[in-house]
Short mmCIF file of C-alpha atoms in Angstrom, two decimals:
data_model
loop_
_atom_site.label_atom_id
_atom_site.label_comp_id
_atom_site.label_asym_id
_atom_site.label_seq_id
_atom_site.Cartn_x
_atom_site.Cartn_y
_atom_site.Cartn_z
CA UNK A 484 0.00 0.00 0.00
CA UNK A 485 0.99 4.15 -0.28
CA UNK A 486 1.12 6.27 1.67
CA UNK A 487 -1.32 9.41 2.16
CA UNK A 488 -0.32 12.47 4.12
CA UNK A 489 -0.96 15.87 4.63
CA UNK A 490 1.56 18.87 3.17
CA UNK A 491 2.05 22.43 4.36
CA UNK A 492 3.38 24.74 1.69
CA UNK A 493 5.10 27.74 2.43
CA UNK A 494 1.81 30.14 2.07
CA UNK A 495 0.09 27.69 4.58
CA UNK A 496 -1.82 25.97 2.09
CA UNK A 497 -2.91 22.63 3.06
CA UNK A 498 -2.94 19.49 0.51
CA UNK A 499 -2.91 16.05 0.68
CA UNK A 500 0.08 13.82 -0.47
CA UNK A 501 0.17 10.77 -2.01
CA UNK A 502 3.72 8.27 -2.34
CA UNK A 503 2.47 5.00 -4.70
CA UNK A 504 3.77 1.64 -3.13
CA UNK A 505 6.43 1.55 -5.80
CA UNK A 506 7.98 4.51 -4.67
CA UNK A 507 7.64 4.26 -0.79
CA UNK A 508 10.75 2.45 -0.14
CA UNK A 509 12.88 5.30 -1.60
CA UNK A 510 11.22 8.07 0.47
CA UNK A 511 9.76 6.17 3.69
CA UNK A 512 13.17 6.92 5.67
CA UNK A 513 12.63 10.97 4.81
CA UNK A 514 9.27 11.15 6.18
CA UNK A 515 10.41 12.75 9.70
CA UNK A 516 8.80 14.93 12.13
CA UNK A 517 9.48 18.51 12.54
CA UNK A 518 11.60 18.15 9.23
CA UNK A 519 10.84 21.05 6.20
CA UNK A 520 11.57 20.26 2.90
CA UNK A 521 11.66 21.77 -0.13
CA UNK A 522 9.85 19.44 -3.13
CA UNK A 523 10.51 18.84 -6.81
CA UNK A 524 9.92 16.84 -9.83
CA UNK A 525 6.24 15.70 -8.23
CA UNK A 526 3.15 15.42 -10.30
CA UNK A 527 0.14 17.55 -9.50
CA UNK A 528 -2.92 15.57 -9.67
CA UNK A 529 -7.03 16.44 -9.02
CA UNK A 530 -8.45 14.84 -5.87
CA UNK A 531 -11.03 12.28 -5.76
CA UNK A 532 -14.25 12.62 -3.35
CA UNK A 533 -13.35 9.59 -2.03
CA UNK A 534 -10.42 10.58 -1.11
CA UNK A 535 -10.41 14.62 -0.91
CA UNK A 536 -9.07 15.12 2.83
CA UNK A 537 -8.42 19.01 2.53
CA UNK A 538 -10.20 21.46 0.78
CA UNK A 539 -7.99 21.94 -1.51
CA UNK A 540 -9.14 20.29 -4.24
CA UNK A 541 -5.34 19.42 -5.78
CA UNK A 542 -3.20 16.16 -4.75
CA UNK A 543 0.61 16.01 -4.68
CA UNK A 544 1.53 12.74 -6.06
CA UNK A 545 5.21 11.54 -6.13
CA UNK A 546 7.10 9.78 -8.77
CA UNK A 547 10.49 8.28 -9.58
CA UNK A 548 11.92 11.82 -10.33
CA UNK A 549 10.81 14.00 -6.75
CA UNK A 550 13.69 14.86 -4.76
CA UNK A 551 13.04 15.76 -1.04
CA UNK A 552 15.74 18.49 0.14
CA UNK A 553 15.81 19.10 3.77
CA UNK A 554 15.90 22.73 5.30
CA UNK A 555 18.17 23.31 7.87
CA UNK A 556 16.97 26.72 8.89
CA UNK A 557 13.48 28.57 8.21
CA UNK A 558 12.11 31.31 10.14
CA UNK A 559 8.88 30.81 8.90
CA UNK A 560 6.18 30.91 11.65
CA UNK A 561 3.59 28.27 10.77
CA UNK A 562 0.14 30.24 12.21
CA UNK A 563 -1.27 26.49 13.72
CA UNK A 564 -4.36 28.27 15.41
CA UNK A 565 -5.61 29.13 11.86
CA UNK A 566 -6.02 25.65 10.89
CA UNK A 567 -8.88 22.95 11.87
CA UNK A 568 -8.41 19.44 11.54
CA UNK A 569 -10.73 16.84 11.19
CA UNK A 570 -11.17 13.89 14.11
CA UNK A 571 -10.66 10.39 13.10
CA UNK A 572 -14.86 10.02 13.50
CA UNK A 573 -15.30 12.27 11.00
CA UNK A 574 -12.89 11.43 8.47
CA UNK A 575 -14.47 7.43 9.11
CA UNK A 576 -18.03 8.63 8.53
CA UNK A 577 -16.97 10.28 4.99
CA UNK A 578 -14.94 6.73 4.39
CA UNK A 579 -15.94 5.10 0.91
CA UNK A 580 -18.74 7.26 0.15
CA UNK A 581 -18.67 10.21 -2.79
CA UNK A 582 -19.20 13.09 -0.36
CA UNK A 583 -16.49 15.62 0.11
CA UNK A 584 -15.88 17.36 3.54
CA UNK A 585 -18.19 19.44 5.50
CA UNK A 586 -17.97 23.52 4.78
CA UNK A 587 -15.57 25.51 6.64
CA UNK A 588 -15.68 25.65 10.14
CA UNK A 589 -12.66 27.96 12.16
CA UNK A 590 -15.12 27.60 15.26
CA UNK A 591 -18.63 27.60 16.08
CA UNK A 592 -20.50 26.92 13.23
CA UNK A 593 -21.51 30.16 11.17
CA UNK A 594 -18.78 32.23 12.86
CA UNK A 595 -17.26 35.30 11.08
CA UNK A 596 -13.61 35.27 11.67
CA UNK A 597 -12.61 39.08 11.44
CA UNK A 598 -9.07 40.89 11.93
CA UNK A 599 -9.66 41.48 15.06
CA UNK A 600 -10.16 37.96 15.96
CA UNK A 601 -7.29 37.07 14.85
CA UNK A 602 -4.27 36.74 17.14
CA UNK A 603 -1.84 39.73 17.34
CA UNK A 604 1.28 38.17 16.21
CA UNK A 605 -0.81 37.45 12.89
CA UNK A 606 -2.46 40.26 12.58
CA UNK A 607 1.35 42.30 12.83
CA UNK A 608 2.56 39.71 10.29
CA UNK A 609 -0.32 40.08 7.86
CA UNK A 610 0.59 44.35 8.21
CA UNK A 611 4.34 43.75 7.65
CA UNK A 612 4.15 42.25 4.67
CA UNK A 613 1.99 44.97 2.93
CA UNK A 614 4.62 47.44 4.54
CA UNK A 615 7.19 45.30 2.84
CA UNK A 616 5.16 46.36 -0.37
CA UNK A 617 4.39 49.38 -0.29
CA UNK A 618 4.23 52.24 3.04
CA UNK A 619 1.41 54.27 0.96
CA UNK A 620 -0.56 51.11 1.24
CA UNK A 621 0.32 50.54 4.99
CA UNK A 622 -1.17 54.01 5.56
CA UNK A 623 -4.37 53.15 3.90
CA UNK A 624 -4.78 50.44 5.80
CA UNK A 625 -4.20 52.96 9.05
CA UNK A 626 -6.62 54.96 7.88
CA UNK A 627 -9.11 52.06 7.21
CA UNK A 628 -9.23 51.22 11.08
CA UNK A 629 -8.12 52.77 14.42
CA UNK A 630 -7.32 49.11 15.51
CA UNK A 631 -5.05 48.36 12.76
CA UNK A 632 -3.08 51.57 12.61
CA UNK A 633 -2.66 50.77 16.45
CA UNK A 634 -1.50 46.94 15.21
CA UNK A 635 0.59 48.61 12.98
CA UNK A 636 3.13 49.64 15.70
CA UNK A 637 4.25 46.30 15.97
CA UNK A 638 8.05 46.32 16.22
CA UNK A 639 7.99 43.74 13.07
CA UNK A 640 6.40 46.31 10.57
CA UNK A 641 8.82 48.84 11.46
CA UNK A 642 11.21 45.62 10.71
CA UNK A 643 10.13 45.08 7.45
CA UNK A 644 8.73 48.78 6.70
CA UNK A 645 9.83 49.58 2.44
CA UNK A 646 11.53 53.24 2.73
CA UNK A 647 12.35 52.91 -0.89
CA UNK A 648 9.97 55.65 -2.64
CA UNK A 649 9.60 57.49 0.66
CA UNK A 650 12.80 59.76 0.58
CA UNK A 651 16.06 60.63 -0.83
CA UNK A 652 18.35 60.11 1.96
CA UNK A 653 19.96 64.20 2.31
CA UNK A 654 16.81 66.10 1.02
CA UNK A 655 14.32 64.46 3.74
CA UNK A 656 16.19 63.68 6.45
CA UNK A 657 14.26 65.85 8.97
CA UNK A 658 11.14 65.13 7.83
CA UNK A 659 11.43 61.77 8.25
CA UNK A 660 13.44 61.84 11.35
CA UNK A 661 10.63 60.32 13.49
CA UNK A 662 10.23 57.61 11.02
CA UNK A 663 13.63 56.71 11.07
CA UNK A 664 14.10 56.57 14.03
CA UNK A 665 11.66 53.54 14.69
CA UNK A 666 13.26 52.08 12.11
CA UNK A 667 16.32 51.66 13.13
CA UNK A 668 15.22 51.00 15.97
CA UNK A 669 13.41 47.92 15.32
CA UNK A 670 16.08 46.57 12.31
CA UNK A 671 15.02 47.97 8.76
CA UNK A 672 18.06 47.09 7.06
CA UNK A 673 16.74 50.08 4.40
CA UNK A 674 16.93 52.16 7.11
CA UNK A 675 20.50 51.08 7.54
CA UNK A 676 21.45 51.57 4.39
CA UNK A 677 20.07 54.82 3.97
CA UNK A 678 21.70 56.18 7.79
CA UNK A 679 24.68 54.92 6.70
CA UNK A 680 24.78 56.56 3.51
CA UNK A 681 24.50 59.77 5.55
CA UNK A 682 26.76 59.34 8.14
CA UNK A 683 29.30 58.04 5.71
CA UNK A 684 29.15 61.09 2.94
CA UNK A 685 27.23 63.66 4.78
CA UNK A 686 28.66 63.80 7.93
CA UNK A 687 31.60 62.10 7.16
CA UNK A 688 31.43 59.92 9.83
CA UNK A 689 32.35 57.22 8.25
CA UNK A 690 32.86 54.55 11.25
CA UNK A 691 29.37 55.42 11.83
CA UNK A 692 28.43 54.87 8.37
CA UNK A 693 30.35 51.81 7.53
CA UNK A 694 28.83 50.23 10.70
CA UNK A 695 25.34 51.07 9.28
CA UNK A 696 26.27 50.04 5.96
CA UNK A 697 27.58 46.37 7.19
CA UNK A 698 24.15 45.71 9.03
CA UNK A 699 22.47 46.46 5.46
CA UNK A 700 24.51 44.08 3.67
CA UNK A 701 24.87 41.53 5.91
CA UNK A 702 20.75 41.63 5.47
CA UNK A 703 20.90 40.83 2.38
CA UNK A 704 20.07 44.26 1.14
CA UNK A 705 21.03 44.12 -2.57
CA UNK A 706 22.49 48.22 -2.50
CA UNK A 707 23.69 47.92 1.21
CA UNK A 708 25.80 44.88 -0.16
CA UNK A 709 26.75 46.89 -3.26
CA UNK A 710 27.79 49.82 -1.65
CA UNK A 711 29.32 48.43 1.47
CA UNK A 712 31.61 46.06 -0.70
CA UNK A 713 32.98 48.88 -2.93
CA UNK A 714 33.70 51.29 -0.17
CA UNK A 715 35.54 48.24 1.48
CA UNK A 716 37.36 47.46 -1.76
CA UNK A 717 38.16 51.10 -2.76
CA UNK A 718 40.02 51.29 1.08
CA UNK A 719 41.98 48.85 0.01
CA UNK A 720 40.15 46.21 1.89
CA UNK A 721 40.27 43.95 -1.28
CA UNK A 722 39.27 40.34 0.11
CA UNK A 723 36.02 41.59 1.79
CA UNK A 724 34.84 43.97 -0.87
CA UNK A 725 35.17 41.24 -3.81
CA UNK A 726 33.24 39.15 -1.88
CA UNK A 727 30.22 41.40 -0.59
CA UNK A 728 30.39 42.32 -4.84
CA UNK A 729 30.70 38.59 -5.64
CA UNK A 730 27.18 37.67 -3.68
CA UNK A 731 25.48 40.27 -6.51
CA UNK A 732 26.59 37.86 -9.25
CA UNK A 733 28.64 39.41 -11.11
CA UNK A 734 30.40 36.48 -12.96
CA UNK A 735 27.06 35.05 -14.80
CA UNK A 736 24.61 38.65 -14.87
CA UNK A 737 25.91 41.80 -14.46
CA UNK A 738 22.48 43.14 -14.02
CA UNK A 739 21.31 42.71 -10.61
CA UNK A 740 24.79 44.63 -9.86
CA UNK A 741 24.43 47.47 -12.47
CA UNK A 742 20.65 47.80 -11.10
CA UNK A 743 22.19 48.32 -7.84
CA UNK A 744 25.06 50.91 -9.07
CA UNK A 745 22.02 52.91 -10.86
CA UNK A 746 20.02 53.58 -8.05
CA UNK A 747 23.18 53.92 -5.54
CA UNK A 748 24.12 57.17 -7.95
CA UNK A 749 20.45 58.59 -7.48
CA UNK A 750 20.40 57.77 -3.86
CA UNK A 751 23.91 59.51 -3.53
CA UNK A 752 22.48 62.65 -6.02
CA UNK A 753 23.52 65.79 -4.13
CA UNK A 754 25.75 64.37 -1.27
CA UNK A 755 29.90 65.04 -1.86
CA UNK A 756 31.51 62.22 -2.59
CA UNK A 757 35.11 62.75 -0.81
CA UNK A 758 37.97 61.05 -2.90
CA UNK A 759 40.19 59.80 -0.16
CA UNK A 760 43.77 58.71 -0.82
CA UNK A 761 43.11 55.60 -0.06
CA UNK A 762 40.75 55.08 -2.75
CA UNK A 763 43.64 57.29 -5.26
CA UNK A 764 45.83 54.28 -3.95
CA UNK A 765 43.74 51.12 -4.66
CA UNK A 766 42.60 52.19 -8.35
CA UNK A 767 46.60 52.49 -8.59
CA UNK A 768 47.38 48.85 -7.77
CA UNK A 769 43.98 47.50 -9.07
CA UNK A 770 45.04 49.13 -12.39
CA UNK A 771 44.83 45.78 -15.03
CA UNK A 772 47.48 44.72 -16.56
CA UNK A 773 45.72 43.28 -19.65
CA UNK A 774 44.66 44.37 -22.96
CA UNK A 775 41.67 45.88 -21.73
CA UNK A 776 39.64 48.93 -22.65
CA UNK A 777 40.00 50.77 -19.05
CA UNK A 778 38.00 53.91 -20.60
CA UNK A 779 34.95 51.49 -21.77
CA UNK A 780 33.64 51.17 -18.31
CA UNK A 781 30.70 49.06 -19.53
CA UNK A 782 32.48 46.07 -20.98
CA UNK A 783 33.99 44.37 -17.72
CA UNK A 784 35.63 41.18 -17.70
CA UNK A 785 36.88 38.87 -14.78
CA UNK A 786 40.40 40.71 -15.51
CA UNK A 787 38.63 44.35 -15.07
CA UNK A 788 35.42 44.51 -13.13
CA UNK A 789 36.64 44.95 -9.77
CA UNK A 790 38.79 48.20 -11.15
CA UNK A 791 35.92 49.85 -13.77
CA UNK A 792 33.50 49.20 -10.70
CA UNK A 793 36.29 51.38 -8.60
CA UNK A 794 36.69 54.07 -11.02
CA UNK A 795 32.73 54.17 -11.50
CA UNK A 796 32.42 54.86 -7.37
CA UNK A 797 35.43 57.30 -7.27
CA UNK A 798 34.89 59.45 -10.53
CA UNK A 799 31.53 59.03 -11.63
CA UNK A 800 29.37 60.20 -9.20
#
């Protein structure tokens, strides 16, 4: 016989699974609790009424070709309380017959589950993520409901908060002082980035700004890694900056790189860019010694990227 079992997907969708007798053997050892995995190669197949357990209405059915990769580390919060499962009567009662599963039921029957039912840790998750999107939508939703825009406080929205359309970082940096604050506060890597940025050119603080700047990248913050890397690499810090550059890409696509140079200049439009010595120094020893085109700062091979990138930083700006 298979096996049948139930599968949580990352958006806390819930399907059934299916592994045919022929194929248990190969993935009966991998079926262990409080294990995530990430699934390929499966077939997607409609559910039967006889056998529709969820109500989703689509089976996962595994064949010669899935692979089952363990995770070793996910932060994401399964929300359990949202779910309802079904007691072993009731699946028995619905056994061999054509019926599918009784109509939703979160509690007492023909209850209306509102936000503000919902637990708080949800309710701040479900207000991050649009803040992730997009702050003008955040403040709709503020303006929707006194209870939400009170929800919205939540240390994790100021987390995950996108500052990305909502200032250049020298021309509103009162105005948003409050703002930023929180922020920072709370871990925005944008946030980060953009105090850094100031501290760094502005003020030229740049212990400050560097320290900013490292929190950004080491977030994963595509410009905070950009940035970061090639002030590291134009101080003559060569090891650290090639590799903070390296995790953009650079050797297969240029473009997730060149998308972060392009909005670095506009984010950096107005504020001096100080050429140090140091930096003088480094495009001195980085200088190739090949054959290639060192004024054609757009064609950049393995021999000249690190140096055009350089020159682009120092000179271009």
């Amino acid at each position: 016989m298979g096996v049948d079992f139930f599968l949580l997907d990352e958006k806390s969708t819930l399907m059934q699974g299916t592994i045919p007798a022929q194929h248990l053997p190969k993935y009966e050892a991998l079926l262990n609790k409080g294990i995530i995995y990430v699934i390929s190669g499966f077939d997607v197949t409609k559910s039967t009424p006889r056998f529709h357990l969820t109500d989703f209405d689509k089976s996962i059915r595994f064949t010669h070709t899935t692979t089952m990769v363990p995770v070793d580390d996910s932060f994401y919060q399964i929300p359990k309380q949202l779910f309802r499962f079904r007691s072993h009567e009731e699946l028995l009662a619905l056994a061999n017959t054509n019926k599918d599963l009784p109509e939703t039921k979160m509690a007492d029957k023909n209850t209306t589950i509102t936000l503000r039912d919902l637990p708080k840790d949800i309710v701040g998750e479900i207000l991050a993520r649009v803040g992730s999107s997009s702050r003008r939508q955040l403040r709709h939703v503020m303006e929707a409901s006194k209870a939400l825009a009170k929800a919205a406080k939540d240390k994790g929205v100021y987390k995950a908060l996108n500052l990305r359309l909502v200032f250049h970082p020298l021309a509103k940096r009162y105005r948003y002082k409050d703002l930023m604050e929180k922020t920072l506060t709370n871990g925005n890597i944008e946030a980060h980035y953009i105090k850094g940025i100031l501290e760094y050119f502005h003020k030229n603080n740049t212990i400050t700004g560097l320290q900013h700047l490292k929190l950004a990248a080491r977030g994963s913050y595509s410009e905070g890694m950009y940035l970061y890397g090639i002030i590291l690499l134009s101080r003559g810090e060569m090891e650290q900056g090639k590799a903070y550059l390296d995790q953009l890409g650079w050797q297969h696509s240029k473009t997730r790189g060149d998308r972060c140079w392009r909005n670095i200049k506009n984010s950096l439009h107005g504020v001096r860019v100080l050429r140090l010595p140091a930096y003088q120094e480094t495009i001195r020893v980085m200088k190739p010694t090949t054959m290639c085109n060192l004024n054609d700062l757009e064609n950049r091979c393995h021999h000249c990227y690190y140096y055009k990138q350089i020159v682009k930083f120092v000179f271009v700006i």
